[in-house]
Coordinates of C-alpha atoms in Angstrom, one line a residue:
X81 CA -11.1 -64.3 -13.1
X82 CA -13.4 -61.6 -12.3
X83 CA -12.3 -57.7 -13.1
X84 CA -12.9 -54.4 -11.4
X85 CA -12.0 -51.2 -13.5
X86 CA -10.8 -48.1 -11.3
X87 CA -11.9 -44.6 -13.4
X88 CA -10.1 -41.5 -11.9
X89 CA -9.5 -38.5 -13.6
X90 CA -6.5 -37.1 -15.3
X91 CA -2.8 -38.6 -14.8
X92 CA -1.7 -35.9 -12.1
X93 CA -1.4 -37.2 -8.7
X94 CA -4.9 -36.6 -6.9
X95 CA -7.2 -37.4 -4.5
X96 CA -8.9 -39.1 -6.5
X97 CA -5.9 -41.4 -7.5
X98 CA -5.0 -42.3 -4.1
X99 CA -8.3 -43.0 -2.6
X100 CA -8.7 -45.7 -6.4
X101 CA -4.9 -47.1 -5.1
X102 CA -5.8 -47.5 -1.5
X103 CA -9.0 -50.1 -2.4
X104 CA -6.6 -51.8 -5.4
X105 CA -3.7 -52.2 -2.9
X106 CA -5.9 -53.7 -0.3
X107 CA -8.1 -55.7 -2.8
X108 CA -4.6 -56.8 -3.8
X109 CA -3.5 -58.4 -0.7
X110 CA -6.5 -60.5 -0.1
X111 CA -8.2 -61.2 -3.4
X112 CA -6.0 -62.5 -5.8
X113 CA -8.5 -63.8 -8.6
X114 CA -9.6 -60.3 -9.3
X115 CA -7.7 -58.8 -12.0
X116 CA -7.7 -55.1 -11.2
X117 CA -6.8 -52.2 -13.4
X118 CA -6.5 -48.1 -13.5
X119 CA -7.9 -46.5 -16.4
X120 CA -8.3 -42.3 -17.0
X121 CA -10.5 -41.3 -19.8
X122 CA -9.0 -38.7 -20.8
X123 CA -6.5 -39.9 -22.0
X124 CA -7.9 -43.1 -23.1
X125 CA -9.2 -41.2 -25.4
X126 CA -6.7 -38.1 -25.9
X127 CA -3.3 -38.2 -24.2
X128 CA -2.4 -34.7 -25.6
X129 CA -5.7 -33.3 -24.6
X130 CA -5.4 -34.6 -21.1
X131 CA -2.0 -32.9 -20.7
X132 CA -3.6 -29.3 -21.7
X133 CA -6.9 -29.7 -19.3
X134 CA -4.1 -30.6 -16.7
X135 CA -2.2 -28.0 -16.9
X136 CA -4.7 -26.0 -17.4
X137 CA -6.9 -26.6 -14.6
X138 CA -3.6 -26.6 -12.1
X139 CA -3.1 -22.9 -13.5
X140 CA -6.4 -21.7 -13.2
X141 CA -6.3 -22.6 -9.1
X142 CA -2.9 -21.1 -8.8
X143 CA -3.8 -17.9 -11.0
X144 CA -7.3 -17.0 -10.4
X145 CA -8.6 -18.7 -7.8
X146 CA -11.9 -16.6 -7.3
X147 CA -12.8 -17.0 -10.8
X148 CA -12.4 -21.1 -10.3
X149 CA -14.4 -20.7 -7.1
X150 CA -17.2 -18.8 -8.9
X151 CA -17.4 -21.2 -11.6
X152 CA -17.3 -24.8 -9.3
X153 CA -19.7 -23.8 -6.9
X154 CA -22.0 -22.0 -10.0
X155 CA -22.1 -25.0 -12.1
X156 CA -20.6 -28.1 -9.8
X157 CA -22.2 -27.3 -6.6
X158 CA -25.5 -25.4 -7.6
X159 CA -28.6 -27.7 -6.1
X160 CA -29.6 -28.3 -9.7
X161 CA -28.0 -28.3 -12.9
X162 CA -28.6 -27.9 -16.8
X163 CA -29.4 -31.2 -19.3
X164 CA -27.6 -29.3 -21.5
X165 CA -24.3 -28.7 -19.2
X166 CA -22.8 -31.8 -20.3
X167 CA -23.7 -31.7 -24.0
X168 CA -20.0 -31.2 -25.4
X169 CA -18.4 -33.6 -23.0
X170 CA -21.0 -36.2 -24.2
X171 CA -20.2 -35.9 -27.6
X172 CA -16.5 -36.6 -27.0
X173 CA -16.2 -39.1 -24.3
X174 CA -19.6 -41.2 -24.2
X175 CA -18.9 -43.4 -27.1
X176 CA -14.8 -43.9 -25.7
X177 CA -16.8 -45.1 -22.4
X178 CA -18.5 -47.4 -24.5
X179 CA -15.7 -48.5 -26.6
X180 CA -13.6 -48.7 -23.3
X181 CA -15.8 -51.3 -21.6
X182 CA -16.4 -53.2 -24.3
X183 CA -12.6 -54.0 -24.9
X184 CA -11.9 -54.5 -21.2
X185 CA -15.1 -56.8 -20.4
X186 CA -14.7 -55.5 -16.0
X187 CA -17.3 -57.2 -13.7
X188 CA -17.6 -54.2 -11.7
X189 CA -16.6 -50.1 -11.8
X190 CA -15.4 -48.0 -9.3
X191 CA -15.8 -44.6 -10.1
X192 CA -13.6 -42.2 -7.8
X193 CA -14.5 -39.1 -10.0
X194 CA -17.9 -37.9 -11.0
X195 CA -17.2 -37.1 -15.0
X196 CA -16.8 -41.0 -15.0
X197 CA -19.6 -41.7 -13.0
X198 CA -21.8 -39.2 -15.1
X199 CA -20.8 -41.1 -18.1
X200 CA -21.5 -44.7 -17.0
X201 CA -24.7 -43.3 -15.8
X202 CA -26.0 -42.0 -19.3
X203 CA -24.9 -45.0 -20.9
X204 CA -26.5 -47.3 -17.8
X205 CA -29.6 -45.6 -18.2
X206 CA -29.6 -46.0 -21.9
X207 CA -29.5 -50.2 -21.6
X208 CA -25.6 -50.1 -23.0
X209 CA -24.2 -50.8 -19.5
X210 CA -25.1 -53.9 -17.1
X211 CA -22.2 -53.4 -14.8
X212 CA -22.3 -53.2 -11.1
X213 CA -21.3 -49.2 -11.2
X214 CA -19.9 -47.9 -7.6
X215 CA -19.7 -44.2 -6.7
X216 CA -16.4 -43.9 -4.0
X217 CA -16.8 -40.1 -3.2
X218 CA -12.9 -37.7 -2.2
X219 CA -14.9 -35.2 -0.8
X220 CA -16.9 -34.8 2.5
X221 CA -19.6 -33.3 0.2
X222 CA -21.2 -34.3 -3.4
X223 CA -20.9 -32.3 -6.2
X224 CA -23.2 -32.7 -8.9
X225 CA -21.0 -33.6 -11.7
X226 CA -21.7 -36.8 -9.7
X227 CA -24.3 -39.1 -11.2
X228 CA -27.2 -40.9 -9.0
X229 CA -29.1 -42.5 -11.4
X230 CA -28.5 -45.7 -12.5
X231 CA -25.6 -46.2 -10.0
X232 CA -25.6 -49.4 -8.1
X233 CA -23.6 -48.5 -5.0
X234 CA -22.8 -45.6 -3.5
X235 CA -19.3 -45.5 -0.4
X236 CA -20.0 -42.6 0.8
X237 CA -17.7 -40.0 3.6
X238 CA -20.1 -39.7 6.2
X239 CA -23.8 -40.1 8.0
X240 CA -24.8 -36.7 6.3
X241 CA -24.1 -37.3 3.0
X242 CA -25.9 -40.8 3.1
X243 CA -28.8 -39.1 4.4
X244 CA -28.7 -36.0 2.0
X245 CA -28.9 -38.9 -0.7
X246 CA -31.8 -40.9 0.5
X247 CA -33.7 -37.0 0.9
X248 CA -32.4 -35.3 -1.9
X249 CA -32.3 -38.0 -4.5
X250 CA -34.4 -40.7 -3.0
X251 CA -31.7 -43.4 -3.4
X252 CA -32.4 -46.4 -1.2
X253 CA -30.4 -46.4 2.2
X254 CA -29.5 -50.4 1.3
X255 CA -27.6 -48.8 -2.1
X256 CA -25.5 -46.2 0.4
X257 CA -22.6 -47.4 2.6
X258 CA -20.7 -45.0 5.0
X259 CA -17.5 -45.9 4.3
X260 CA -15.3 -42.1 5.0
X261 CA -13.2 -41.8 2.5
X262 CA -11.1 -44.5 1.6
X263 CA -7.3 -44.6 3.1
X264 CA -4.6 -46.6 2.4
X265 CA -4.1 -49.5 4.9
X266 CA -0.6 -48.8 5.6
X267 CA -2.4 -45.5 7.9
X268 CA -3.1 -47.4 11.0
X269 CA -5.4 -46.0 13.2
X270 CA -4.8 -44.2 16.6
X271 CA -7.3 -45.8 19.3
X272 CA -5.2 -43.4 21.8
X273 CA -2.6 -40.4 21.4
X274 CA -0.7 -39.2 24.4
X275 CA 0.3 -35.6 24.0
X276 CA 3.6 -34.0 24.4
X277 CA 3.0 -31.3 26.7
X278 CA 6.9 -30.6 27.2
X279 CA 6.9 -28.9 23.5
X280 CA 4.7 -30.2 21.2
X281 CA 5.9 -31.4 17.5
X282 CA 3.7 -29.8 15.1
X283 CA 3.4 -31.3 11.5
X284 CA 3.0 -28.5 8.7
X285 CA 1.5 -30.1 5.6
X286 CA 1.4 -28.3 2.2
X287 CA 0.0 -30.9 0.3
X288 CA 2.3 -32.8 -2.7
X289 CA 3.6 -30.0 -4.3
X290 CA 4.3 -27.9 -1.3
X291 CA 1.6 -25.3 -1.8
X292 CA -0.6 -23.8 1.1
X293 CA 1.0 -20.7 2.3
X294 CA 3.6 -22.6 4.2
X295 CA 6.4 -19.5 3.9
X296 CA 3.5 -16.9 5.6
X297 CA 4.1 -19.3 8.6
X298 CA 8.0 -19.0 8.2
X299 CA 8.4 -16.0 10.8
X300 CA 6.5 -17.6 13.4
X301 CA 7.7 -20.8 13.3
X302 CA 11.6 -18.7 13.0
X303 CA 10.7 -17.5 16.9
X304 CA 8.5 -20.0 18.5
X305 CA 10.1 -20.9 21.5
X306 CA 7.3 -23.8 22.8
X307 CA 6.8 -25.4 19.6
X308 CA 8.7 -28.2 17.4
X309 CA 7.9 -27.9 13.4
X310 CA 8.2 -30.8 11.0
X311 CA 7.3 -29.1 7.6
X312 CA 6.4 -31.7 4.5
X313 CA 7.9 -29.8 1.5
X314 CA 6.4 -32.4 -1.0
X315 CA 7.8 -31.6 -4.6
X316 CA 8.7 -28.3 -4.2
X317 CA 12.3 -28.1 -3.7
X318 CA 13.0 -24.3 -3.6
X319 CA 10.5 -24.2 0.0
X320 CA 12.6 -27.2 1.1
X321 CA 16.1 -25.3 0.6
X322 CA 14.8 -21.9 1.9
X323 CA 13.5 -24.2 5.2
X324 CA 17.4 -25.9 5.6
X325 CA 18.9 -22.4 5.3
X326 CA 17.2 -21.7 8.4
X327 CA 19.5 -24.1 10.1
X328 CA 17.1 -24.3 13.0
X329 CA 17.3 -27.3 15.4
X330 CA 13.4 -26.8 16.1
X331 CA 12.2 -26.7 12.4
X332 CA 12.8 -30.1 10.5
X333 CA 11.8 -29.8 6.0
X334 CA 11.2 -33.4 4.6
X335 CA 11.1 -33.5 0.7
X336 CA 9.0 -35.9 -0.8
X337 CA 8.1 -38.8 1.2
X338 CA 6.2 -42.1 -1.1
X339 CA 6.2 -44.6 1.3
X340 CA 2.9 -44.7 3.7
X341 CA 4.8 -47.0 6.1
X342 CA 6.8 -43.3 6.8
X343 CA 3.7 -41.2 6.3
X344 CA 2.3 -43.3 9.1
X345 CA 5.4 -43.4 11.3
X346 CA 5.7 -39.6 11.2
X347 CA 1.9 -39.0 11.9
X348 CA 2.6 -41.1 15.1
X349 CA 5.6 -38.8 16.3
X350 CA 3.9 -35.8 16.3
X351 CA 1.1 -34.5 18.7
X352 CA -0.8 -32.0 15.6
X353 CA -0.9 -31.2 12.0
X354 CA -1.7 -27.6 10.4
X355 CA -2.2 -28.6 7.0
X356 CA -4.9 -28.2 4.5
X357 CA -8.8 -29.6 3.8
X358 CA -8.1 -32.1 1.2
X359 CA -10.5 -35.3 1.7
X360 CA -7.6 -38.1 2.1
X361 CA -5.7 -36.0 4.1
X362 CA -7.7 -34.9 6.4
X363 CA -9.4 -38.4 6.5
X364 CA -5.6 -39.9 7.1
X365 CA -5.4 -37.3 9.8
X366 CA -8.8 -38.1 11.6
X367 CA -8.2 -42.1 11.5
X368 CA -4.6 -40.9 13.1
X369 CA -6.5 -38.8 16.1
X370 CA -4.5 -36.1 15.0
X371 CA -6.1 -32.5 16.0
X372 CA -6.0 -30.9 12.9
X373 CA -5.5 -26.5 12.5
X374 CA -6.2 -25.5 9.1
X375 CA -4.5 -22.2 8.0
X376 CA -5.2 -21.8 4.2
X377 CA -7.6 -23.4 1.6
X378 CA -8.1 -23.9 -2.1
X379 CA -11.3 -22.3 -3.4
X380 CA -13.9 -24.9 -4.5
X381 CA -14.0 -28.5 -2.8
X382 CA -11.4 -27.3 0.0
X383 CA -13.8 -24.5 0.9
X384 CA -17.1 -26.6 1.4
X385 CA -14.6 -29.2 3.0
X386 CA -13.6 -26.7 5.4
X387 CA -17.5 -26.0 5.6
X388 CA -18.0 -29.1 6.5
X389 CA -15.1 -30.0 8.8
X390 CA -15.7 -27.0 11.0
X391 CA -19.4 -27.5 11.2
X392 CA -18.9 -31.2 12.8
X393 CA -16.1 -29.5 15.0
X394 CA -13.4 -31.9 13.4
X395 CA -10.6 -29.3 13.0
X396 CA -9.8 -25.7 13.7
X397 CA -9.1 -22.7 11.6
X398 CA -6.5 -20.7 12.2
X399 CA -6.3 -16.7 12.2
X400 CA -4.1 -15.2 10.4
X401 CA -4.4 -12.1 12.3
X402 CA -3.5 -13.6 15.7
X403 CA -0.2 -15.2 16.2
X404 CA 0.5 -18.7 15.6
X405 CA 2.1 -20.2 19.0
X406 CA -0.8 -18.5 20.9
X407 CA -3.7 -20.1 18.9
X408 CA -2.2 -23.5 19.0
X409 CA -1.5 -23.0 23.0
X410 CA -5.1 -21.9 23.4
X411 CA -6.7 -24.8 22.3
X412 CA -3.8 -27.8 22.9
X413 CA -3.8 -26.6 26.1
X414 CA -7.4 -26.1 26.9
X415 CA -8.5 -29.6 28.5
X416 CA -12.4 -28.8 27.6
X417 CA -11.4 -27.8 24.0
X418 CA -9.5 -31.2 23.8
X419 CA -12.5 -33.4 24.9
X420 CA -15.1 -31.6 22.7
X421 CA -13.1 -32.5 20.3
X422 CA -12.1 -35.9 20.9
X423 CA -15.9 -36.2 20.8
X424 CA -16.4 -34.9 17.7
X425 CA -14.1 -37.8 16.2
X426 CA -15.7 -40.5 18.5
X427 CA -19.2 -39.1 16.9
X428 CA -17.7 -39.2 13.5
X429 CA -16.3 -42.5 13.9
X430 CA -19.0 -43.9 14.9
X431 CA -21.3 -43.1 12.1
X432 CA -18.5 -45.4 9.8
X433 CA -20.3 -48.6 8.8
X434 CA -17.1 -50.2 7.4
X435 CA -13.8 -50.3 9.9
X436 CA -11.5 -52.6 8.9
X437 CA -9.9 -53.7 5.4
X438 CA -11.3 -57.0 5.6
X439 CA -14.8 -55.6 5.3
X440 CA -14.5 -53.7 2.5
X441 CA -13.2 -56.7 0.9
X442 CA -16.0 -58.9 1.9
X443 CA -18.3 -56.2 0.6
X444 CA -16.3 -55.7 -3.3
X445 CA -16.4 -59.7 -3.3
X446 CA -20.3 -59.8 -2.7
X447 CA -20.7 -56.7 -5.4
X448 CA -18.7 -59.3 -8.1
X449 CA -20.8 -62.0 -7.5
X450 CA -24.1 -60.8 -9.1
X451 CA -26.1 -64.2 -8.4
X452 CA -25.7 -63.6 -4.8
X453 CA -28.7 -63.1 -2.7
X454 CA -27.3 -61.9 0.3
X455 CA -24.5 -60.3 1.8
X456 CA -22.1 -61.4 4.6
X457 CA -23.7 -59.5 7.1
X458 CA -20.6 -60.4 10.0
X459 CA -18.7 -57.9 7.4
X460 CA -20.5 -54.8 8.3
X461 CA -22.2 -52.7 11.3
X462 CA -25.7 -54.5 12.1
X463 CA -27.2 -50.9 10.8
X464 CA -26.1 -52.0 7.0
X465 CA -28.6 -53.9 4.9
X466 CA -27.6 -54.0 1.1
X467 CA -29.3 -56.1 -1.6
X468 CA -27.8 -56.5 -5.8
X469 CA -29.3 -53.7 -7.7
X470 CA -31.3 -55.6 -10.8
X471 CA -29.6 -54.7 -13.8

């Protein structure tokens, strides 16, 4: 039975988690030889000290956001970084990386975090690691905590970023898929929405634990008189009370909510989301045809996503200083605005070289078998050539 290891990072519920769970659910379903497992480093090799760089790193955002912005895009988004940068974190988890695929044996990695990428790269480059290594990136940009040498595969979000590769880093285009970020299965996509022009059912979208500024919205949703809200509380139960003391028939909280099957169904009820620029979201969202209104954003990745995102005119950004209801009128129910953008996702779309579940599962199964020559070449878009990297 063949093995693929997934490497995240940290235990807290991430991006970087979901997009690992949505390949190992659907790898599930339709390969059932290949043993498949979830493995964070950290703490692999120190459960207490994952627990403090969690909390830690959650406080940090929450606390001083501009001093975590200055740092990420100063030494994880700079053009070029230091050798030295990852000196200490070398000396603590490179020979755990080593211990931990010797004990486990895997016949392929996925990486959907750089540290762990960075890692196998060192050691890959070193001779210690023959392993098919895949890069499966969260974000609609790379940050360079991200390794390039020595990796055997790269899935990467978009047309842009396989190019930037191929330029900046002179990786072959037959290494690089365009895959978007990886969504769970269970989010169908929309080939066609009808909107509600009656009164539209807005989704508001905080993210897991409810954060995102969703109570500076709470006045203006209170008097909006064309507009039905839908707010997803996530984990945070005090925002889902205040919300039900409302008792408003046009604003509906939702705690929690674990089942895709749900997330999928309420995506399909409603004709927009404000929420924020986290990568599987907003990649649930764009496979959904949902227009998408961005209101607030974390600094670091969500602030080059947004970057990104408004560049390609995939969503809008909302301003604070004008009033809610009018901005969401203005561009709902502005035809042109509606078909420029419904552009923008056919252009995006299109650039995807992998569209269904089957092919990505075609493509893992070709990775694990290193003494193939070829690749199923039905299983992709004719533009995708790939060849096995010679380890």
């Amino acid at each position: 039975m063949k093995k693929i290891l997934f490497f995240p990072l940290l235990r807290m519920q991430s991006g970087h988690h979901q997009v690992a769970d949505a390949i190992m659910d659907l790898l599930k379903t339709r390969a059932e030889e290949i043993e498949l497992k979830k493995i964070d480093l950290m703490s692999y090799t120190n459960k207490s000290l994952e627990k403090i760089i969690s909390s830690g790193y959650l406080k940090w955002i929450r606390y001083a956001p501009a001093t975590y912005n200055v740092v990420y895009k100063k030494h994880f988004y700079a053009q070029k970084q230091t050798k030295s940068a990852y000196k200490f974190y070398q000396g603590l988890f490179l020979k755990k990386m080593e211990q931990l695929i010797e004990e486990e044996k895997p016949d392929a990695i996925v990486c959907t975090h750089g540290f762990p990428s960075y890692l196998l790269s060192q050691l890959k480059m070193q001779g210690k690691c023959n392993i098919p290594v895949i890069n499966v990136y969260t974000d609609f940009f790379i940050n360079n905590v991200w390794a390039k040498d020595g990796i055997d595969y790269h899935f990467v979000p978009s047309q842009e970023v396989k190019e930037n590769l191929i330029e900046m880093y002179k990786i072959p285009g037959e290494k690089i898929i365009v895959t978007g970020i990886p969504v769970h299965e269970e989010i169908i996509k929309t080939t066609h929405r009808k909107f509600n022009a009656e009164k539209p059912q807005i989704l508001i979208a905080g993210g897991n634990s409810g954060l995102g500024g969703i109570l500076k919205l709470s006045a203006e949703m209170k008097k909006s008189q064309q507009f039905n809200f839908t707010v997803l509380c996530g984990n945070n139960q005090k925002l889902y009370d205040e919300i039900l003391s409302w008792d408003l028939d046009h604003i509906n909280p939702l705690p929690y909510i674990s089942s895709r099957v749900e997330m999928n169904k309420i995506y399909d009820e409603v004709d927009a989301i404000i929420t924020k620029p986290g990568g599987v979201t907003i990649s649930e969202v764009l496979k959904k045809r949902l227009p998408i209104f961005v209101h607030a954003y974390l600094p670091g990745q969500e602030e080059i996503n947004m970057t990104y995102l408004k560049k390609q005119q995939l969503v809008f950004e909302l301003n604070q200083k004008d009033t809610l209801e009018s901005q969401l009128n203005k561009i709902l129910k502005d035809a042109n605005k509606m078909k420029q953008w419904e552009k923008s996702i056919d252009l995006f779309q299109k650039g995807l070289e992998l569209e269904t579940p089957e092919q990505m599962v075609d493509v893992m199964n070709w990775i694990l078998n290193k003494n193939s020559t070829s690749i199923p070449l039905y299983s992709v878009k004719p533009s995708i050539h790939l060849q096995v990297a010679r380890v």
